[in-house]
Amino acid sequence: MSIVSVGLKWLLLATLVLPASLCASEDPHRDHQGAAKTAPGYFPLAFPAPAAGSYSLPVIGSAADGEVLLDTGQRRRLHQIFDDKLVVLSFIYTHCPDPNGCPLASYVLAQLQKQITQHRSLSQRVKLVSLSFDPDNDPPHILAAYGRHFRSPLGQWEFVTTEGHQQLQPILDSYNQWVTPVIGPQGQATGMLSHLLRVYLIDPQNRIRNIYSTSYLHPRLLLADLQTLAAEKPY
């Protein structure tokens, strides 16, 4: 799937505006392990966000269904969780060591959650969903503990996993989300996973309307896109 043209425009703008000197040695924002948080999503937006409704978001594809587990252990289908709402879906794993990977997605969604709760027109229409692609190490109780760091009682944010890789792989394949175990120099498993950060914007008809990567995943842009979709006339 290709990123829609408006997303590409934002990516190019971010590349042009973001200072070339922004690197790990100069960035004051670091995680607890000292790794630099350099992704644009951690900083104020470097260019004006497009006015909501001043552009359109074409349909990219269908948002697949699949069997998942809530952080309570209850079984659900993804489309049940989406519940005919505007959905922001991120794929994560809770012990991701790259601050510009999964922690970025959770940070941006947390900031978006704050903004959504301040917009009455969106607060009941938007669902955030974080789906772990590491069922071996992210069972429901781990996701429940992880989610407590991010959830607001005013928001709607589900943290879900799968019972195993048999349930997970068809979901990953459908969303074109690849995940590869990282192998150490002696051929040993490290527990780390190599993956491409992708966050999906899904409309109430379960259609993908945008895909965000590290370079332009930002709460202001997500909010503008959600407001744009919310203003669409029903099909």
Coordinates of N, CA, C and O in Angstrom, one line a residue, residues 124-229:
Q124 N -16.7 10.8 21.4 CA -17.4 9.6 21.4 C -17.3 8.9 20.1 O -17.9 7.8 19.9
R125 N -16.6 9.4 19.1 CA -16.6 8.8 17.8 C -15.2 8.2 17.4 O -15.1 7.5 16.4
V126 N -14.2 8.4 18.3 CA -12.9 7.9 18.0 C -12.5 6.8 18.9 O -12.7 6.9 20.1
K127 N -11.9 5.7 18.4 CA -11.4 4.6 19.2 C -9.9 4.4 18.8 O -9.5 4.4 17.7
L128 N -9.1 4.4 19.9 CA -7.6 4.1 19.7 C -7.4 2.6 20.0 O -8.0 2.1 21.0
V129 N -6.6 2.0 19.2 CA -6.4 0.5 19.4 C -4.9 0.3 19.2 O -4.3 0.6 18.2
S130 N -4.3 -0.3 20.2 CA -2.8 -0.7 20.2 C -2.8 -2.2 20.2 O -3.3 -2.8 21.2
L131 N -2.3 -2.8 19.2 CA -2.3 -4.3 19.0 C -0.8 -4.8 19.1 O 0.0 -4.4 18.3
S132 N -0.5 -5.7 20.1 CA 0.8 -6.2 20.2 C 1.1 -7.3 19.2 O 0.2 -8.2 18.9
F133 N 2.3 -7.2 18.6 CA 2.7 -8.3 17.6 C 3.7 -9.2 18.3 O 4.5 -9.9 17.7
D134 N 3.6 -9.3 19.7 CA 4.5 -10.2 20.4 C 3.7 -10.9 21.4 O 3.8 -10.7 22.6
P135 N 2.9 -11.9 21.0 CA 2.0 -12.6 21.9 C 2.7 -13.4 23.0 O 2.2 -13.7 24.0
D136 N 4.0 -13.8 22.7 CA 4.8 -14.6 23.6 C 5.1 -13.8 24.9 O 5.1 -14.4 26.0
N137 N 5.3 -12.5 24.7 CA 5.8 -11.7 25.8 C 4.8 -10.6 26.2 O 5.0 -9.9 27.2
D138 N 3.7 -10.5 25.5 CA 2.7 -9.5 25.8 C 1.3 -10.1 26.0 O 0.4 -9.9 25.2
P139 N 1.2 -11.0 27.0 CA -0.2 -11.5 27.3 C -1.1 -10.4 27.8 O -0.6 -9.3 28.1
P140 N -2.3 -10.7 28.0 CA -3.3 -9.6 28.4 C -2.9 -8.9 29.7 O -3.0 -7.6 29.7
H141 N -2.3 -9.5 30.7 CA -2.0 -8.8 31.9 C -0.9 -7.8 31.8 O -0.8 -6.8 32.4
I142 N 0.1 -8.2 30.9 CA 1.2 -7.2 30.6 C 0.6 -6.0 29.8 O 1.0 -4.9 30.1
L143 N -0.3 -6.2 28.9 CA -0.8 -5.1 28.2 C -1.7 -4.2 29.1 O -1.7 -3.0 29.0
A144 N -2.4 -4.9 30.1 CA -3.2 -4.1 31.0 C -2.3 -3.2 31.8 O -2.6 -2.0 32.0
A145 N -1.1 -3.7 32.3 CA -0.2 -2.8 33.0 C 0.4 -1.7 32.1 O 0.5 -0.6 32.6
Y146 N 0.7 -2.1 30.9 CA 1.2 -1.1 30.0 C 0.2 0.0 29.7 O 0.5 1.2 29.7
G147 N -1.0 -0.4 29.5 CA -2.1 0.5 29.1 C -2.4 1.5 30.2 O -2.8 2.6 30.0
R148 N -2.2 1.1 31.5 CA -2.5 2.0 32.6 C -1.6 3.3 32.5 O -1.9 4.3 33.1
H149 N -0.5 3.2 31.9 CA 0.4 4.4 31.7 C -0.1 5.4 30.7 O 0.3 6.6 30.7
F150 N -1.1 5.0 29.9 CA -1.5 5.8 28.8 C -3.0 6.2 28.8 O -3.4 7.2 28.3
R151 N -3.8 5.3 29.3 CA -5.3 5.5 29.2 C -5.8 6.7 30.0 O -5.3 6.9 31.1
S152 N -6.7 7.4 29.4 CA -7.5 8.4 30.1 C -8.9 7.9 30.4 O -9.5 7.2 29.5
P153 N -9.4 8.1 31.5 CA -10.8 7.7 31.8 C -11.8 8.3 30.8 O -13.0 7.9 30.7
L154 N -11.4 9.4 30.2 CA -12.3 10.1 29.3 C -12.2 9.6 27.8 O -13.0 10.0 27.0
G155 N -11.2 8.8 27.6 CA -10.9 8.4 26.2 C -11.4 6.9 26.0 O -11.9 6.3 26.9
Q156 N -11.2 6.5 24.7 CA -11.5 5.1 24.4 C -10.3 4.5 23.7 O -10.0 4.7 22.5
W157 N -9.5 3.7 24.5 CA -8.3 3.2 24.0 C -8.2 1.7 24.5 O -8.2 1.5 25.6
E158 N -8.1 0.8 23.5 CA -8.0 -0.6 23.8 C -6.6 -1.1 23.5 O -6.0 -0.7 22.5
F159 N -6.1 -1.9 24.4 CA -4.8 -2.5 24.2 C -5.1 -4.0 24.1 O -5.6 -4.7 25.0
V160 N -4.7 -4.6 22.9 CA -5.1 -6.0 22.6 C -3.9 -6.8 22.2 O -2.9 -6.2 21.7
T161 N -4.0 -8.1 22.3 CA -3.0 -9.0 21.8 C -3.7 -10.2 21.2 O -4.9 -10.1 20.9
T162 N -2.9 -11.2 20.8 CA -3.5 -12.4 20.3 C -3.2 -13.6 21.1 O -2.2 -13.6 21.9
E163 N -3.9 -14.7 20.9 CA -3.7 -15.9 21.7 C -2.4 -16.5 21.3 O -1.7 -17.2 22.1
G164 N -1.9 -16.3 20.1 CA -0.7 -16.9 19.6 C -0.4 -16.4 18.2 O -1.1 -15.6 17.6
H165 N 0.7 -16.9 17.6 CA 1.1 -16.5 16.3 C 0.1 -17.0 15.2 O 0.0 -16.3 14.2
Q166 N -0.6 -18.1 15.5 CA -1.5 -18.5 14.5 C -2.6 -17.5 14.2 O -3.1 -17.3 13.1
Q167 N -3.1 -16.8 15.3 CA -4.1 -15.8 15.2 C -3.5 -14.5 14.7 O -4.1 -13.7 14.0
L168 N -2.2 -14.2 15.1 CA -1.6 -13.0 14.8 C -1.2 -12.8 13.3 O -1.4 -11.8 12.7
Q169 N -0.6 -13.9 12.7 CA 0.0 -13.7 11.4 C -0.9 -13.3 10.3 O -0.6 -12.4 9.5
P170 N -2.2 -13.8 10.3 CA -3.1 -13.3 9.2 C -3.4 -11.9 9.4 O -3.6 -11.2 8.4
I171 N -3.4 -11.3 10.6 CA -3.7 -9.9 10.8 C -2.5 -9.1 10.3 O -2.6 -8.1 9.5
L172 N -1.3 -9.5 10.6 CA -0.1 -8.8 10.1 C 0.0 -8.9 8.6 O 0.3 -7.8 8.0
D173 N -0.3 -10.0 8.0 CA -0.3 -10.1 6.6 C -1.3 -9.2 5.9 O -1.0 -8.5 4.9
S174 N -2.5 -9.1 6.5 CA -3.5 -8.3 5.9 C -3.2 -6.8 6.0 O -3.6 -6.1 5.1
Y175 N -2.5 -6.4 7.0 CA -2.1 -5.0 7.1 C -0.7 -4.7 6.6 O -0.2 -3.6 6.8
N176 N -0.1 -5.7 6.0 CA 1.2 -5.5 5.4 C 2.2 -5.0 6.5 O 3.1 -4.2 6.2
Q177 N 2.1 -5.6 7.6 CA 3.0 -5.3 8.8 C 3.9 -6.4 9.0 O 3.6 -7.5 9.5
W178 N 5.2 -6.3 8.6 CA 6.2 -7.4 8.8 C 6.9 -7.2 10.1 O 7.1 -6.1 10.6
V179 N 7.2 -8.4 10.7 CA 7.9 -8.4 12.0 C 8.9 -9.6 11.9 O 8.5 -10.7 11.6
T180 N 10.1 -9.3 12.3 CA 11.2 -10.3 12.2 C 11.9 -10.4 13.5 O 12.4 -9.3 14.0
P181 N 12.1 -11.5 14.1 CA 12.9 -11.6 15.4 C 14.4 -11.2 15.1 O 14.9 -11.5 14.1
V182 N 14.9 -10.5 16.1 CA 16.3 -10.1 16.0 C 17.2 -11.2 16.6 O 17.0 -11.6 17.7
I183 N 18.2 -11.7 15.8 CA 19.1 -12.7 16.2 C 20.4 -12.2 16.6 O 21.0 -11.3 15.9
G184 N 21.0 -12.6 17.7 CA 22.2 -12.1 18.2 C 23.4 -12.7 17.4 O 23.2 -13.5 16.6
P185 N 24.6 -12.2 17.7 CA 25.8 -12.6 16.9 C 26.1 -14.1 17.0 O 26.8 -14.6 16.1
Q186 N 25.7 -14.7 18.1 CA 26.0 -16.1 18.2 C 24.8 -17.0 17.8 O 24.7 -18.2 18.1
G187 N 23.8 -16.3 17.1 CA 22.7 -17.1 16.7 C 21.6 -17.2 17.7 O 20.6 -18.0 17.5
Q188 N 21.7 -16.5 18.8 CA 20.7 -16.7 19.9 C 19.6 -15.6 19.7 O 19.7 -14.6 19.2
A189 N 18.4 -16.0 20.2 CA 17.3 -15.1 20.2 C 17.5 -14.0 21.2 O 18.0 -14.2 22.3
T190 N 17.2 -12.7 20.8 CA 17.5 -11.6 21.7 C 16.2 -11.1 22.4 O 16.2 -10.3 23.3
G191 N 15.0 -11.6 21.9 CA 13.8 -11.1 22.4 C 13.3 -9.8 21.7 O 12.2 -9.3 22.0
M192 N 14.2 -9.2 20.9 CA 13.8 -8.0 20.2 C 13.2 -8.3 18.8 O 13.5 -9.4 18.3
L193 N 12.4 -7.4 18.3 CA 11.7 -7.6 17.1 C 12.0 -6.5 16.1 O 11.9 -5.3 16.5
S194 N 12.4 -6.8 14.9 CA 12.6 -5.8 13.9 C 11.3 -5.6 13.2 O 10.6 -6.5 12.8
H195 N 10.9 -4.3 13.0 CA 9.6 -4.0 12.3 C 9.6 -2.6 11.8 O 10.4 -1.8 12.2
L196 N 8.6 -2.4 10.9 CA 8.4 -1.0 10.4 C 7.2 -0.4 11.1 O 6.2 -1.0 11.2
L197 N 7.5 0.8 11.7 CA 6.4 1.4 12.4 C 5.3 1.9 11.4 O 5.6 2.7 10.5
R198 N 4.1 1.4 11.6 CA 3.0 1.9 10.8 C 1.7 2.0 11.7 O 1.4 1.2 12.5
V199 N 1.1 3.2 11.5 CA -0.2 3.5 12.3 C -1.2 3.7 11.2 O -1.0 4.5 10.3
Y200 N -2.4 3.1 11.4 CA -3.5 3.2 10.4 C -4.7 4.0 10.9 O -5.1 3.9 12.0
L201 N -5.2 4.8 10.0 CA -6.4 5.5 10.2 C -7.5 4.8 9.5 O -7.4 4.6 8.3
I202 N -8.6 4.4 10.2 CA -9.6 3.6 9.7 C -11.0 4.3 9.9 O -11.3 4.8 10.9
D203 N -11.8 4.3 8.8 CA -13.1 4.9 8.9 C -14.2 4.0 9.5 O -13.9 2.8 9.6
P204 N -15.4 4.5 9.7 CA -16.4 3.6 10.3 C -16.9 2.4 9.4 O -17.5 1.5 9.8
Q205 N -16.5 2.5 8.1 CA -16.8 1.4 7.2 C -15.7 0.4 7.1 O -15.6 -0.4 6.2
N206 N -14.7 0.5 8.0 CA -13.6 -0.4 8.1 C -12.7 -0.3 6.9 O -12.2 -1.3 6.3
R207 N -12.4 0.9 6.4 CA -11.6 1.2 5.3 C -10.4 2.0 5.8 O -10.5 3.0 6.5
I208 N -9.2 1.6 5.3 CA -8.0 2.4 5.6 C -8.0 3.7 4.9 O -8.1 3.7 3.6
R209 N -7.7 4.8 5.6 CA -7.8 6.1 4.9 C -6.4 6.8 5.0 O -6.2 7.8 4.3
N210 N -5.5 6.4 5.8 CA -4.2 6.9 5.8 C -3.3 5.9 6.6 O -3.8 5.1 7.4
I211 N -2.0 6.0 6.3 CA -1.0 5.2 7.0 C 0.1 6.1 7.4 O 0.7 6.8 6.5
Y212 N 0.5 6.1 8.7 CA 1.5 7.0 9.2 C 2.8 6.2 9.5 O 2.7 5.2 10.2
S213 N 3.9 6.8 9.1 CA 5.2 6.2 9.5 C 5.9 7.1 10.5 O 5.4 8.2 10.8
T214 N 7.1 6.8 10.9 CA 7.8 7.5 11.9 C 8.0 9.0 11.5 O 7.9 9.9 12.3
S215 N 8.2 9.2 10.3 CA 8.6 10.6 9.8 C 7.5 11.6 9.9 O 7.7 12.8 10.0
Y216 N 6.2 11.2 9.9 CA 5.2 12.2 10.0 C 4.0 11.7 10.9 O 2.9 12.2 10.8
L217 N 4.3 10.8 11.8 CA 3.3 10.5 12.8 C 3.3 11.6 13.9 O 4.3 11.7 14.6
H218 N 2.3 12.4 13.9 CA 2.2 13.5 14.8 C 0.7 13.7 15.2 O -0.2 13.6 14.4
P219 N 0.5 14.0 16.5 CA -0.9 14.2 17.0 C -1.7 15.3 16.3 O -2.9 15.1 16.0
R220 N -1.0 16.3 15.9 CA -1.7 17.4 15.2 C -2.2 17.0 13.8 O -3.3 17.3 13.4
L221 N -1.4 16.2 13.1 CA -1.8 15.7 11.8 C -2.9 14.6 11.9 O -3.8 14.6 11.1
L222 N -2.8 13.8 12.9 CA -3.8 12.8 13.2 C -5.1 13.5 13.5 O -6.2 13.1 13.0
L223 N -5.1 14.5 14.3 CA -6.3 15.2 14.7 C -7.0 15.8 13.5 O -8.2 15.7 13.3
A224 N -6.2 16.5 12.6 CA -6.7 17.1 11.4 C -7.4 16.0 10.5 O -8.5 16.2 10.0
D225 N -6.8 14.8 10.4 CA -7.3 13.8 9.6 C -8.6 13.2 10.2 O -9.6 13.0 9.5
L226 N -8.7 13.1 11.5 CA -9.9 12.6 12.2 C -11.0 13.6 12.0 O -12.2 13.2 11.7
Q227 N -10.7 14.9 12.1 CA -11.7 15.9 12.0 C -12.2 15.9 10.5 O -13.4 16.1 10.3
T228 N -11.3 15.7 9.6 CA -11.7 15.6 8.2 C -12.6 14.5 7.9 O -13.7 14.6 7.2
L229 N -12.3 13.3 8.4 CA -13.2 12.1 8.2 C -14.5 12.3 9.0 O -15.6 11.9 8.5

